[in-house]
Structures are given as structure tokens and as C-alpha cells.
Short mmCIF file of C-alpha atoms and ligand atoms in Angstrom, two decimals:
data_model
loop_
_atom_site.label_atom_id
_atom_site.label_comp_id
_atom_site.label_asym_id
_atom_site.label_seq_id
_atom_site.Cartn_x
_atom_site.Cartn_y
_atom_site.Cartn_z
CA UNK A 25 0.00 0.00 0.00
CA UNK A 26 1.26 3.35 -0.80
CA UNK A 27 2.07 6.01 2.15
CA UNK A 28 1.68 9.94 2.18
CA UNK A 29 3.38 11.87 5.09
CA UNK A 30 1.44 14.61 5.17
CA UNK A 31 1.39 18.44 7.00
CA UNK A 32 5.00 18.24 7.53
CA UNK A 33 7.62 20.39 6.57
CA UNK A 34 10.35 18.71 4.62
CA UNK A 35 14.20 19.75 5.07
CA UNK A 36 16.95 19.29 3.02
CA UNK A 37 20.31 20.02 2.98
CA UNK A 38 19.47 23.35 0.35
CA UNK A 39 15.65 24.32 1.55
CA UNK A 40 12.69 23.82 3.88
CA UNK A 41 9.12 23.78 2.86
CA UNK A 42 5.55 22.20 3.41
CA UNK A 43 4.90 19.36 1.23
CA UNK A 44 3.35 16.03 1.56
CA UNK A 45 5.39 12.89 0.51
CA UNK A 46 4.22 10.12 -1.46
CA UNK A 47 5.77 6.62 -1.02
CA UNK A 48 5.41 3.22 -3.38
CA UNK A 49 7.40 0.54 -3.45
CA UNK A 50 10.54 1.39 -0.90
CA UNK A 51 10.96 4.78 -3.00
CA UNK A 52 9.70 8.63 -2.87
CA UNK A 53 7.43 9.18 -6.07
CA UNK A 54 6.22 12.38 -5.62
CA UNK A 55 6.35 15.52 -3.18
CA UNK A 56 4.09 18.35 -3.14
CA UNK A 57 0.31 19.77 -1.92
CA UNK A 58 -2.50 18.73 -3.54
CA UNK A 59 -1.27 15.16 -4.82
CA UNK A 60 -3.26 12.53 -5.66
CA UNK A 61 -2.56 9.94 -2.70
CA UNK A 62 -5.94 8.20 -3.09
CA UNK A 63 -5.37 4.89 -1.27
CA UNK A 64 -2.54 5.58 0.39
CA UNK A 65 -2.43 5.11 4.22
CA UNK A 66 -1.93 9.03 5.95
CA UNK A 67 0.83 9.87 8.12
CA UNK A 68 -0.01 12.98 10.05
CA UNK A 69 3.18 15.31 10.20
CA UNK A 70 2.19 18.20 11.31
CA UNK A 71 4.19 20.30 13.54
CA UNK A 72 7.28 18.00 12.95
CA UNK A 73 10.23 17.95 10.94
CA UNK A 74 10.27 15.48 7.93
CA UNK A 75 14.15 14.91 7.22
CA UNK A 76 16.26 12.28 5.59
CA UNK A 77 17.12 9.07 6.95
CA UNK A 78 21.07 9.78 8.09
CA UNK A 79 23.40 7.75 6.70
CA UNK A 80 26.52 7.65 9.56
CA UNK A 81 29.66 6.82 7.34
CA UNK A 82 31.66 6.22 10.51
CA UNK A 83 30.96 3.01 12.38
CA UNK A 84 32.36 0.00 14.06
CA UNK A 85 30.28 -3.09 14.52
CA UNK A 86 32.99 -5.46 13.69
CA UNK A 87 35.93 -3.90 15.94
CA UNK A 88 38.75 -5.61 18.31
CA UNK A 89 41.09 -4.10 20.46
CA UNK A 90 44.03 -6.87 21.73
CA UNK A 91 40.94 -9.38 23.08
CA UNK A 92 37.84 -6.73 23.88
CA UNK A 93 35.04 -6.54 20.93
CA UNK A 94 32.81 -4.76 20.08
CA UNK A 95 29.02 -5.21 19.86
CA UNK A 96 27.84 -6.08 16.00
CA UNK A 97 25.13 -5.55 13.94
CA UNK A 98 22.68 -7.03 16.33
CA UNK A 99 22.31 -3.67 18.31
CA UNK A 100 21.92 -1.73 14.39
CA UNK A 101 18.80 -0.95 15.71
CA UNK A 102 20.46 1.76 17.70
CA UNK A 103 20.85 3.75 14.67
CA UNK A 104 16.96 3.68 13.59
CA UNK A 105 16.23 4.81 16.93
CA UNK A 106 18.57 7.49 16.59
CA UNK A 107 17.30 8.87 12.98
CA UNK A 108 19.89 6.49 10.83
CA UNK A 109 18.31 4.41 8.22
CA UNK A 110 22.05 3.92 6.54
CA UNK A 111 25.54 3.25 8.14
CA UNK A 112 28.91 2.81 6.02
CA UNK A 113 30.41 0.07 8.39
CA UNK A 114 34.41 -0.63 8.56
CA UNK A 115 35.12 -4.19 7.25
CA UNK A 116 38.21 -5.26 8.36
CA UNK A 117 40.64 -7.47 5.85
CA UNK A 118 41.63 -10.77 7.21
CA UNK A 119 45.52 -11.37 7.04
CA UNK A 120 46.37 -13.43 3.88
CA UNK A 121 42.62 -12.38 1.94
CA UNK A 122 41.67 -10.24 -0.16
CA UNK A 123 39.22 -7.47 1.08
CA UNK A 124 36.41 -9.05 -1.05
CA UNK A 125 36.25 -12.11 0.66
CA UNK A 126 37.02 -10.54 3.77
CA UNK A 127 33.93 -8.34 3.35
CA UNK A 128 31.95 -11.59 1.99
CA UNK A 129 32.83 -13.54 4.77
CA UNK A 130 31.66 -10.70 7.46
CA UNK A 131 28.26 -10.28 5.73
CA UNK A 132 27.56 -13.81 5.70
CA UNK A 133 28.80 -14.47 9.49
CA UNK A 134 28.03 -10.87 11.08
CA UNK A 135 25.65 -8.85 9.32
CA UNK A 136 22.89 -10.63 6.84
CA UNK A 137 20.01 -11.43 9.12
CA UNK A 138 21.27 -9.42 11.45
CA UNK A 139 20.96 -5.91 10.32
CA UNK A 140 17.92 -3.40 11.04
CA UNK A 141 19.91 -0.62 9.09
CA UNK A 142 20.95 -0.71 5.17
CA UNK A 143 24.88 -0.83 5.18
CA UNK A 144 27.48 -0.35 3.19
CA UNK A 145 31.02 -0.70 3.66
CA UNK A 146 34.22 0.63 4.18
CA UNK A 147 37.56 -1.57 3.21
CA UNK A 148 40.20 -1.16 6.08
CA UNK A 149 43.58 -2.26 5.43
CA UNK A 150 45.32 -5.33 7.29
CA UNK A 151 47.72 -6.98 4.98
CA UNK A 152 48.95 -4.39 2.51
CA UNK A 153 51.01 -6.43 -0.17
CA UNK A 154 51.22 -5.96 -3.42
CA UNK A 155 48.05 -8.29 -3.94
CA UNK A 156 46.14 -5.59 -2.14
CA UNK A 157 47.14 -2.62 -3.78
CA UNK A 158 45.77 -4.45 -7.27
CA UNK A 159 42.63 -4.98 -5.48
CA UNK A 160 42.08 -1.16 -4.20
CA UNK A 161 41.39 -0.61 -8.46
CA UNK A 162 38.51 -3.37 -8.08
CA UNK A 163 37.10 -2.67 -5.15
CA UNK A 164 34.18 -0.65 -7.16
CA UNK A 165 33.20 -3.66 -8.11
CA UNK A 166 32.19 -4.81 -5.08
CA UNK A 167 30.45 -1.57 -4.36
CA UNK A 168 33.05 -0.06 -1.45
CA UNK A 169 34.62 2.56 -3.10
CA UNK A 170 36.26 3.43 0.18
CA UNK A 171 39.17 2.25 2.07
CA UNK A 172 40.65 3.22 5.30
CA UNK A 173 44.12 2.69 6.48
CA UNK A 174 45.67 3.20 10.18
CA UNK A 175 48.58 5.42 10.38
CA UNK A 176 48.15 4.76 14.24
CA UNK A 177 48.04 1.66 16.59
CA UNK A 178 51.76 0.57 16.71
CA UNK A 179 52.20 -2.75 17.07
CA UNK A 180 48.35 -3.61 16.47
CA UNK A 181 47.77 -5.80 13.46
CA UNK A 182 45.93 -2.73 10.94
CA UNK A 183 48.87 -0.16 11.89
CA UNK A 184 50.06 0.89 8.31
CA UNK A 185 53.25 2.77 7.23
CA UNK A 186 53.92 5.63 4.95
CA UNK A 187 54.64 3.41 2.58
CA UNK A 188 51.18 1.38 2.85
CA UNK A 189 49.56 4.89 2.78
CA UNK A 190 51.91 6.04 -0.51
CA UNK A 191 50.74 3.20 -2.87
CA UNK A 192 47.08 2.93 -1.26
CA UNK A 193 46.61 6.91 -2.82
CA UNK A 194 48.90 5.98 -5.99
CA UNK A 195 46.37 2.92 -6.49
CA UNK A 196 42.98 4.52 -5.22
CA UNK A 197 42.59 7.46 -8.13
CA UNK A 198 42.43 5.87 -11.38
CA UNK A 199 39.03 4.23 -10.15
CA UNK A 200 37.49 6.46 -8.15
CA UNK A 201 38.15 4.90 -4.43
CA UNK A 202 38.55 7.40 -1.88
CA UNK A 203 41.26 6.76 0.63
CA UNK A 204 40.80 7.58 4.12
CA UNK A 205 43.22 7.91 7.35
CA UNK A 206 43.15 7.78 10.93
CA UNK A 207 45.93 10.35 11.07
CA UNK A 208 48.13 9.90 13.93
CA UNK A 209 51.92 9.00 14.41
CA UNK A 210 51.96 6.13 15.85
CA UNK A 211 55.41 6.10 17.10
CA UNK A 212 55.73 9.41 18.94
CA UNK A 213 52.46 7.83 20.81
CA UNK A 214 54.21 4.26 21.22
CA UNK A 215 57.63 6.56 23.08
CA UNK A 216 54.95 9.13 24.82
CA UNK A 217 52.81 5.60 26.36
CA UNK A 218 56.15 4.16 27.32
CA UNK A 219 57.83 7.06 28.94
CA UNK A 220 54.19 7.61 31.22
CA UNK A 221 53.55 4.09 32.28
CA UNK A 222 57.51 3.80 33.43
CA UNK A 223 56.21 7.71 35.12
CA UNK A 224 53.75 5.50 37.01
CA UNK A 225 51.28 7.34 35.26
CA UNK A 226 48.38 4.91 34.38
CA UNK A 227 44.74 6.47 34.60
CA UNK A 228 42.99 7.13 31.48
CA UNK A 229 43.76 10.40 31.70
CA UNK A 230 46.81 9.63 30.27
CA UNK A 231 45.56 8.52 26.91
CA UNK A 232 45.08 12.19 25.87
CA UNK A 233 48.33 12.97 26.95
CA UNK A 234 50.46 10.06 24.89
CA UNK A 235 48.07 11.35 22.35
CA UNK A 236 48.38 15.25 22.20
CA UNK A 237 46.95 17.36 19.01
CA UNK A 238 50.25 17.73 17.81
CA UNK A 239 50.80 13.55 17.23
CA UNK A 240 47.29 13.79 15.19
CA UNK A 241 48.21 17.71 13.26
CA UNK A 242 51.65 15.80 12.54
CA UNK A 243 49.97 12.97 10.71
CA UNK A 244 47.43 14.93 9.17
CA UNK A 245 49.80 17.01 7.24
CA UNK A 246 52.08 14.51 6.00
CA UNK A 247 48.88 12.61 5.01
CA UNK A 248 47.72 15.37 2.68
CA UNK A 249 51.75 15.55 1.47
CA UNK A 250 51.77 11.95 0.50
CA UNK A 251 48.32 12.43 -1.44
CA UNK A 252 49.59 15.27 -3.25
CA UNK A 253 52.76 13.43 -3.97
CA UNK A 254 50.50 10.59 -5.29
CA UNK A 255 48.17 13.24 -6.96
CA UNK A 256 44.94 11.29 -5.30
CA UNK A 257 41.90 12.47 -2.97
CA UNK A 258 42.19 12.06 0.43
CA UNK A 259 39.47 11.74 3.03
CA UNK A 260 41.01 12.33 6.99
CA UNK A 261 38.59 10.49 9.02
CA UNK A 262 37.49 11.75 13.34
CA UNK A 263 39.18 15.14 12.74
CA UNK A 264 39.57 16.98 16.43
CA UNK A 265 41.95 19.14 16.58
CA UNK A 266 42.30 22.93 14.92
CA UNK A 267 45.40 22.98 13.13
CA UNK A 268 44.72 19.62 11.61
CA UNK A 269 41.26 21.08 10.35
CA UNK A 270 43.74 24.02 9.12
CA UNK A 271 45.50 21.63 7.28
CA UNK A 272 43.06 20.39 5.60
CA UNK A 273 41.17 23.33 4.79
CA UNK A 274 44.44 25.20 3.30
CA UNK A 275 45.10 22.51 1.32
CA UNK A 276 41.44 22.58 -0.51
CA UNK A 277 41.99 26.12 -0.73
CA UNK A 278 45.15 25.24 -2.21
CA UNK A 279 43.38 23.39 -5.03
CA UNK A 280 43.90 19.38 -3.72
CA UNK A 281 41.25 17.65 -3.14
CA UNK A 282 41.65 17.11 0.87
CA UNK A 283 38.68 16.63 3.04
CA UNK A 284 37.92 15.57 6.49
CA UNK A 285 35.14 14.88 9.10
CA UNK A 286 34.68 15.41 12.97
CA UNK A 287 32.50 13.33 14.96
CA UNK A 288 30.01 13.80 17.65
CA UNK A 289 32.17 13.53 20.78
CA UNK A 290 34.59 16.02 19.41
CA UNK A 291 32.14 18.92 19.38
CA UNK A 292 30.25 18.40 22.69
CA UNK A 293 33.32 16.71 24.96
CA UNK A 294 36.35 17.29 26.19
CA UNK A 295 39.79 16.15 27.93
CA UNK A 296 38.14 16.63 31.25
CA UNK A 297 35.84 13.82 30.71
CA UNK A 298 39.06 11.42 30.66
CA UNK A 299 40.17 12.54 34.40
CA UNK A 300 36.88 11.49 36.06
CA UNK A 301 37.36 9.50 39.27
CA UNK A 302 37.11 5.47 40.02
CA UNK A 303 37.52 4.72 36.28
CA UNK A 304 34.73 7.08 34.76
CA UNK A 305 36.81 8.21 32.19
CA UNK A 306 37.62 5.04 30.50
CA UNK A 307 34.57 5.56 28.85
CA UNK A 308 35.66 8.38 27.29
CA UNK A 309 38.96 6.82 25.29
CA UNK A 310 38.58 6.87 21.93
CA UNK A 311 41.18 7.69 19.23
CA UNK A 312 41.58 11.01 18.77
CA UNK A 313 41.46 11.87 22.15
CA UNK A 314 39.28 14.06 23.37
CA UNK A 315 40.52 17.74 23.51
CA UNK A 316 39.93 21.14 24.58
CA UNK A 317 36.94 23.72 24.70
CA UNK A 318 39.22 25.63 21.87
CA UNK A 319 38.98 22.68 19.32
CA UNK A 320 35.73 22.70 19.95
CA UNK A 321 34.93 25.80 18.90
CA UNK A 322 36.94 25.63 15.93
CA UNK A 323 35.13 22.35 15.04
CA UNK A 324 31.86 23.93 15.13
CA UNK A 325 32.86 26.63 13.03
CA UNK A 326 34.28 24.27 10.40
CA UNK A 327 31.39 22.32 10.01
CA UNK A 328 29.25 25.26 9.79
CA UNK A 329 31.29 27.10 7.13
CA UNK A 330 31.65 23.67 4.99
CA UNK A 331 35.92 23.07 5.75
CA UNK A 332 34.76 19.69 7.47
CA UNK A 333 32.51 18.10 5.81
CA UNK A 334 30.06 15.67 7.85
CA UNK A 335 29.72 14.66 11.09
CA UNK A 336 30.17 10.94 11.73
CA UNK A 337 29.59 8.61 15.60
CA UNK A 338 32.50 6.96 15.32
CA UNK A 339 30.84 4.27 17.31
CA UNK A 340 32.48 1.74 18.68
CA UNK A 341 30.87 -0.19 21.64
CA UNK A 342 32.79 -1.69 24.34
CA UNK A 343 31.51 -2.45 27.86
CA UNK A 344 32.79 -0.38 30.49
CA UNK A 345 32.55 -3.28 33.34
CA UNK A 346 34.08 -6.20 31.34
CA UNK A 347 36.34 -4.86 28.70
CA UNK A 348 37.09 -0.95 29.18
CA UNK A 349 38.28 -2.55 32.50
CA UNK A 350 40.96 -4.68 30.96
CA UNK A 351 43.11 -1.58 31.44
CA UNK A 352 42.44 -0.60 35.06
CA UNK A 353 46.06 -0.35 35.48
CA UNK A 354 47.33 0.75 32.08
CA UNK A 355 45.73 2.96 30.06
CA UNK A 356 47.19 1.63 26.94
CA UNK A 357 45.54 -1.14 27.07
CA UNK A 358 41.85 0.28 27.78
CA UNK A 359 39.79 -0.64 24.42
CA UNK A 360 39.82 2.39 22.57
CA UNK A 361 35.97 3.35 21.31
CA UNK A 362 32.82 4.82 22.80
CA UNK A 363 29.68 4.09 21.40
CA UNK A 364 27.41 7.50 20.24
CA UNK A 365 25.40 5.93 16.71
CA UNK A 366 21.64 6.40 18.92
CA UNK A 367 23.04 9.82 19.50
CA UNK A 368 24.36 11.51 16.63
CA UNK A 369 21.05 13.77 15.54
CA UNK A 370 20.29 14.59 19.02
CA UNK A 371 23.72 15.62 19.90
CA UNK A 372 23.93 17.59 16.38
CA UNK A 373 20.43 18.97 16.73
CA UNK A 374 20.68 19.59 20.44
CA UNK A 375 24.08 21.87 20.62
CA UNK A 376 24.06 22.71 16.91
CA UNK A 377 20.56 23.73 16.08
CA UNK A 378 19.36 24.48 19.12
CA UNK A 379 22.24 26.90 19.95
CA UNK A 380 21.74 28.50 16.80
CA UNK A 381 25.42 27.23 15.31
CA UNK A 382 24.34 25.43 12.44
CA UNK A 383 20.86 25.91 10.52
CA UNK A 384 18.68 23.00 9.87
CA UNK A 385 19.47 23.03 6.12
CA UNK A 386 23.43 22.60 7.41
CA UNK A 387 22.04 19.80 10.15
CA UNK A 388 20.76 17.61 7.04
CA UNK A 389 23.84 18.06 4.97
CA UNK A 390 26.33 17.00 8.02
CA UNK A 391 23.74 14.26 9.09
CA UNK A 392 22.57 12.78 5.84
CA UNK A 393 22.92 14.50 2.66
CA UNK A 394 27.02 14.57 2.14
CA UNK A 395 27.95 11.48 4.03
CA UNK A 396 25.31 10.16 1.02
CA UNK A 397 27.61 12.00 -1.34
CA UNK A 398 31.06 11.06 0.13
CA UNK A 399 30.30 7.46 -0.14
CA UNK A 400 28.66 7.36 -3.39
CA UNK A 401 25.31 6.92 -2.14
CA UNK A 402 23.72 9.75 -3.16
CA UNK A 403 21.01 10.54 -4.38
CA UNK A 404 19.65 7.09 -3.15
CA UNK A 405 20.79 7.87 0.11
CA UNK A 406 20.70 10.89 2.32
CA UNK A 407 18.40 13.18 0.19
CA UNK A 408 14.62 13.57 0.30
CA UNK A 409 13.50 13.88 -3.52
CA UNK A 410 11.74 11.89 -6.39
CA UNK A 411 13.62 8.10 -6.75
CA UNK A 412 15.21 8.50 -3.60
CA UNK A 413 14.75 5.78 -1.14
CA UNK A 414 11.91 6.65 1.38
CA UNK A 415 14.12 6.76 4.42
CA UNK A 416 12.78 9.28 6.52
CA UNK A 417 12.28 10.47 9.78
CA UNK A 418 9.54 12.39 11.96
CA UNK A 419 11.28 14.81 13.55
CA UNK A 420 9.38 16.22 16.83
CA UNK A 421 11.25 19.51 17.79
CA UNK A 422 9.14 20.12 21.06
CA UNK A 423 10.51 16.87 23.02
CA UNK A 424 12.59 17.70 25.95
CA UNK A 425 14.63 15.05 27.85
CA UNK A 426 18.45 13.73 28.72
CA UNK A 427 20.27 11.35 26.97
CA UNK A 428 20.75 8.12 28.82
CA UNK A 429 22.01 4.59 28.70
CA UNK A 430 18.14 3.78 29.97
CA UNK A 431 16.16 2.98 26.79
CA UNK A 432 19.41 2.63 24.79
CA UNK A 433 19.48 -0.18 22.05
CA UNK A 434 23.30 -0.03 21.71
CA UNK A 435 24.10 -3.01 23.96
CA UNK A 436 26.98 -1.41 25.67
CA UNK A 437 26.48 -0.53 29.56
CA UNK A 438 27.01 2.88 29.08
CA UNK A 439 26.17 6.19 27.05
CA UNK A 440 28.85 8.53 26.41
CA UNK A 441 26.45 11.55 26.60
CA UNK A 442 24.46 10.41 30.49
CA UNK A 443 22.49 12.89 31.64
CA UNK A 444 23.16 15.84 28.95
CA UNK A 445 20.26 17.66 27.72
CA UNK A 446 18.71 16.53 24.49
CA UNK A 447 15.78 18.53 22.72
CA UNK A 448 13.74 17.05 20.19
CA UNK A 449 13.11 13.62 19.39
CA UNK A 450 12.81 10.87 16.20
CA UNK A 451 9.42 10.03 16.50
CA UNK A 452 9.36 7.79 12.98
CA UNK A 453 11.15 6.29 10.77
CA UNK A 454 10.74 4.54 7.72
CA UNK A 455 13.37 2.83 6.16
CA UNK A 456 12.52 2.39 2.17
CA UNK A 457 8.91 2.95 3.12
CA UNK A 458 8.66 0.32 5.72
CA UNK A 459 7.54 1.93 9.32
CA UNK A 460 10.13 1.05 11.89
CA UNK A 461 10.38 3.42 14.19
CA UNK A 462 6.97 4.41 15.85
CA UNK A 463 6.49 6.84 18.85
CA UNK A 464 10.34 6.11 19.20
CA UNK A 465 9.87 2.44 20.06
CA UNK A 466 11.92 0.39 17.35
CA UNK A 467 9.36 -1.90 15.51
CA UNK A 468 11.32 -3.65 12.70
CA UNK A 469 12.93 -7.12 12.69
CA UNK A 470 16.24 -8.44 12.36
CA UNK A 471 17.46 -8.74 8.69
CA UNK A 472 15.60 -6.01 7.20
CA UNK A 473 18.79 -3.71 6.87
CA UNK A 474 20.34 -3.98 3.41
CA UNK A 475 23.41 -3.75 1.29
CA UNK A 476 23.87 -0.84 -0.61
CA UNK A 477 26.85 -0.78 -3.14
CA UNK A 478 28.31 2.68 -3.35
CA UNK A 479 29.74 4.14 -6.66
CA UNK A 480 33.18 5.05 -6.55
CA UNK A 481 33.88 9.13 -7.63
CA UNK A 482 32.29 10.12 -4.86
CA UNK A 483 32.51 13.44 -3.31
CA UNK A 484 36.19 13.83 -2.30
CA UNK A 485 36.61 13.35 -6.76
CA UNK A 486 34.10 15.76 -7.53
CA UNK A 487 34.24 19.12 -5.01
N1 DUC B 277 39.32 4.88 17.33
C1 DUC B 277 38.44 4.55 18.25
O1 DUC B 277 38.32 5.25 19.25
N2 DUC B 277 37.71 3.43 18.08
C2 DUC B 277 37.75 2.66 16.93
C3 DUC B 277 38.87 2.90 16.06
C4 DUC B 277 39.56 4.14 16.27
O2 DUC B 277 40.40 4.50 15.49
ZN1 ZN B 278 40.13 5.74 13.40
ZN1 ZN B 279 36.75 4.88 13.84
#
């Protein structure tokens, strides 16, 4: 049966207006007043927010840090809750495969049957021989035209060298994959973790200092040097810091094509959050580290003025009992992640709307709209318009409440936003037409979420 949302006013990532939305088969057919929806079941949306499903290109459902992993697809319904109809999930490679069968093997184990949310993927890089750097040119085939290598983690099996990073780019550009970094140098933090622990100096506290801005600003410039060396895009993943958003910003304006996103943590935490007492702050490592109220700022203002380009959750959800506890006595060895996917539009809509630093039009485009493009998922994804899937969400902009691990669907212990203020809420969502959020209870099934092959070219090849 076809569906028509109807009262509501529609945002995208360019304008707002009142229309009413027509759905058939999974897909928008037609928005406007006065349509023809004779038939079609009536979804009253008025005095709410109709906005695209996001799309949250930065997630971690299939993560391990020494023995601690994370929770998988089985908690994806975390992201419907939160306003997510699409993720772009990093799919490790297994030493000695190729990414395709690596990615084939964690869809049929991990994620079909399993997932509430569409996915797509992200390549990250394990085992970068030569075998690999002939398969970066194929990978469109297998719809991931994205691939993410670790200039961090020394020691841990997906650390990559400058090397790794050099022929990834030189590979990546003749088809159209975008290469993107975790940019920090891993050995400056391998002497800084050393020198601390022998210091007696063991709290998770600690973790931001083995990990100042400058290890990340360091990395972050010598990533955009090695892409301009290899004359490809480059995509800097969890941006946090000011002069590495500099970076990346004066090389645009420059004329390469650098680009970068921040995540939710970064704009409404900080530091401090790390030095809470009796273990608190082991919640709060994640990689970046957290930093100061001045990054903040100057993350907020790059997002609004366009130099970043989305905001991603980074989510990555270990316990805080049983495995951020594995490091009680050395930080290094706390699993580095905090989970945030259920929280990304309330976090974004709460401090950014709400506090008048982004408009609504920029909230769609950070949320939705250019993750879409950066991906190659747009217009499918992350856009409301004619042929576009009918992902979207009821947005009621009156709601006031907290944030809280009570409720939560991520299936971690804790939520890295407790108690902070959160105003307005997703009160539907469909995902390709099907109604699966109602009156924000999650009412779809396992298995519904599905794969969606990006196109390679995406953004960071045509801005
Ligand atoms: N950083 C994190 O905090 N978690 C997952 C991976 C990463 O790089
Ligand atoms: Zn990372
Ligand atoms: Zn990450």
C-alpha cells in the first residue's frame, strides 16, 4: 500500500518547505500539496520535521582491540532509533585475503540477518602487499569505493606505514576509491605511552596525553603531502583538533582535493571527561582523544562554514565493566571506542541547532545529505527527492529530555552523553517505506537492513 506523510515540513540540505510525501514501493514518487494519494495510508506530520534518513559513514560493529570486541550488527537498531536508516560500516581485511572475501565472509557471518539498518562498507587495510594494492582498483566492483588505512596503533595488526599509505593513494585514483586515514603517528604515541607508564602514570587520563593534538596535526599534514605526492583524494577520518582542520582546509583552498570529518564527541566533549574518578573516564577513550573547549569551537565553526565536511559517531561499543576494564592499570591497554550511533542527531540537533550554530538546512547536509555523497550513495541515500529511497524520519522539535544509557538499544552498559540535555526527538522512521520506528519504540525485525553498493567518484573526486 502506498504512504503519504502529510502536514510536515520537509528539510533538506538546500531548503525547507511544506509538502506532503508520497511513497510506493521502498521509493519517494512524488512531493508536493494537492497530490493525488488516493489509497494511500496518511501519516499525520504536522508540527514536525520530515528529514532524511542519516546515513553515519563512521561506524564500528565489527571492531577488536588486543581481546575486547565490540558489539555487531545485532544492536543496528540503535541507529533507527537514533534517525539512521544507513551506516557505512568498517570491514576489516583478514591477514592473507583479499578485502572481497574478507567483506563476503563478514556479511555472511556478522551482518545478513542481522541488520535493522541498510549498510554499506568501508575496506580497512590489514595486509597491505602488493596483492592488495591491485585490489584497491577493483574494489568498485564490489560496491566499497572506500578504504581506510591506520597510520596509528603501533604494534596492532591494521597499523600501516607511509609506505602502505603512498601506494594505497597511488592505487585509489584511477578508479574512483577514496582513501581515508586515521591520522596519527603512531610512534611518537608508542615513546609518549612508554615514557608515562615507566612515570607511574596509568589512569585514562593519560591517553590524551600520549596522544596530544600535535601527534594527530603531525599525521594529518604529512597525510595530505603523501596524497599530493601521489596526486589522489584524500578523506582524513574523526578530525579533532584545529590545526589539523587548518590543514586540511588550506590545502582545498590550495586546489587538492583534501577533506575531512569530525564526529560527535569532538564537538560536545572534552579532555576533562578522561580525568573522572574510580575509572569514569575510561569511557571516554577513543582515538583522537578528546581535547579542549578551543577545538571545539573551531570544530563547530568548520562544520558550519563547509571546511569539514560531515559529522560521523565513530561508534564503537565496548563495555565499560568487562572490557574498558581490561586496562584498570594501564591505560594503553583500555579498548579504545565509545559508542554515540543512537546519539548523533540529538547531539547535532541539540548543541548545533538548538544553539543556533548550524541551521537546519546545514544539520541535514552534516547528518545525511554529504555522508550520502562522500560514499557514493547519493542521491539514493541521504536526500529527500523523487527516486530516492523513502528513508525518513519524523522529527518532533518540542521533546525535551536527557540522553541516557536507559532505553538505549546499543548493547553497551554505558552512554557517552548520560544525563546531557537533548531537545527534540525521532518520532518515525521509515526505512525504504517500511515503518520502523513508531512513537520512538523500534518496531522492525532483524534482517531487514540492506546492502547498498556505493559508486566510486564520490565526493572527495568531484568538489
Ligand atoms: N578509534 C576509536 O576510538 N575506536 C575505533 C577505532 C579508532 O580509530
Ligand atoms: Zn580511526
Ligand atoms: Zn573509527
Amino acid at each position: 500500500m502506498n504512504i503519504v506523510i502529510k502536514n510536515g515540513t520537509v528539510v533538506t540540505a538546500i531548503e525547507e518547505f511544506q509538502a506532503d510525501i508520497l511513497i510506493e514501493d521502498q521509493k519517494i514518487i512524488a512531493i508536493g500539496k494537492d497530490l493525488d494519494v488516493r489509497g494511500a495510508a496518511v501519516i499525520d506530520a504536522t508540527g514536525r520535521y520530515v528529514l532524511p534518513g542519516g546515513v553515519d559513514q563512521h561506524t564500528h560493529f565489527n571492531f577488536s582491540f588486543r581481546t575486547a570486541t565490540v558489539r555487531g550488527f545485532e544492536t543496528s537498531n540503535a541507529a533507527l532509533i537514533g534517525g539512521t536508516t544507513t551506516v557505512v560500516d568498517f570491514a576489516n581485511q583478514q591477514v592473507g585475503w583479499t578485502v572481497k572475501d574478507s567483506i563476503e565472509d563478514y556479511m555472511e557471518k556478522k551482518v545478513i540477518g542481522k541488520a535493522m539498518c541498510d549498510y554499506a562498507f568501508h575496506g580497512v587495510v590489514f595486509d597491505p602487499s602488493a596483492a592488495l594494492f591491485k585490489e584497491i582498483t577493483r574494489l568498485p566492483d564490489i560496491g566499497v569505493p572506500t578504504i581506510k588505512l591506520f597510520m596509528a596503533y603501533k604494534g596492532h595488526p591494521y597499523h600501516c606505514d607511509d609506505d602502505s599509505v603512498f601506494k594505497a593513494l597511488q592505487a585509489s585514483k584511477e578508479s574512483g576509491v577514496t582513501i581515508m586515514v586515521h591520522a596519527e603517528n603512531a610512534d611518537v604515541i608508542d615513546v609518549l605511552q612508554k615514557q608515562l607508564l615507566a612515570e607511574g602514570k596509568t589512569g585514562p587520563y593519560y591517553h590524551a596525553v600520549s596522544r596530544p593534538p600535535l601527534v594527530e596535526i603531525e599525521a594529518t599534514q604529512r597525510a595530505i603531502n603523501l596524497a599530493a605526492m601521489a596526486g589522489a583524494p584524500l578523506f582524513v577520518v574523526h578530525v579533532t583538533c584545529k590545526e589539523s582542520m587548518e590543514a586540511i582546509r588550506d590545502a582545498y583552498n590550495r586546489g587538492l582535493p583534501v577533506f575531512g570529518e569530525t564526529c560527535t564527541h569532538y564537538l560536545v566533549l572534552d579532555t576533562e571527561n578522561l580525568a573522572k574518578p574510580n575509572f569514569e573516564g575510561a569511557k571516554y577513550v577513543c582515538s583522537p582523544a578528546l581535547r579542549s573547549e578551543m577545538h571545539r569551537n573551531a570544530l563547530w565553526e568548520a562544520i558550519k562554514k563547509g571546511w569539514l565536511k560531515c559529522v560521523s559517531s565513530d561508534h564503537c561499543g565496548f563495555d565499560w565493566k568487562e572490557q574498558k576494564h581490561l586496562g584498570k592499570d594501564d591505560f594503553t591497554v583500555i579498548p579504545n571506542g565509545a559508542p554515540g550511533l543512537e546519539n548523533r542527531l540529538a547531539v547535532l540537533w541539540t548543541y548545533g541547532v538548538e544553539k543556533g550554530r548550524i541551521s537546519r538546512q546545514k544539520f541535514v547536509e552534516l547528518f545525511a545529505t554529504a555522508p550520502a555523497k562522500i560514499n557514493g550513495l547519493f542521491p539514493r541515500k541521504g536526500h529527500i527527492g523523487i527516486g530516492s529511497d523513502a528513508d525518513i524520519v519524523i522529527f518532533d522539535p518540542d521533546f525535551k529530555g536527557v540522553m541516557s544509557v536507559e532505553n538505549s538499544l546499543q548493547g553497551v552498559d554505558y552512554c557517552t552523553y548520560e544525563g546531557m540535555e537533548q531537545i527534540g526527538r525521532v518520532e518515525k522512521v521509515f526505512l525504504r517505506g517500511n515503518l520502523t520506528v513508531d512513537d520512538g519504540i523500534f518496531i522492525g525485525h532483524a534482517g531487514q537492513g540492506e546492502f547498498i553498493k556505493g559508486q566510486p567518484f564520490g565526493l572527495a573526486y568531484q568538489e
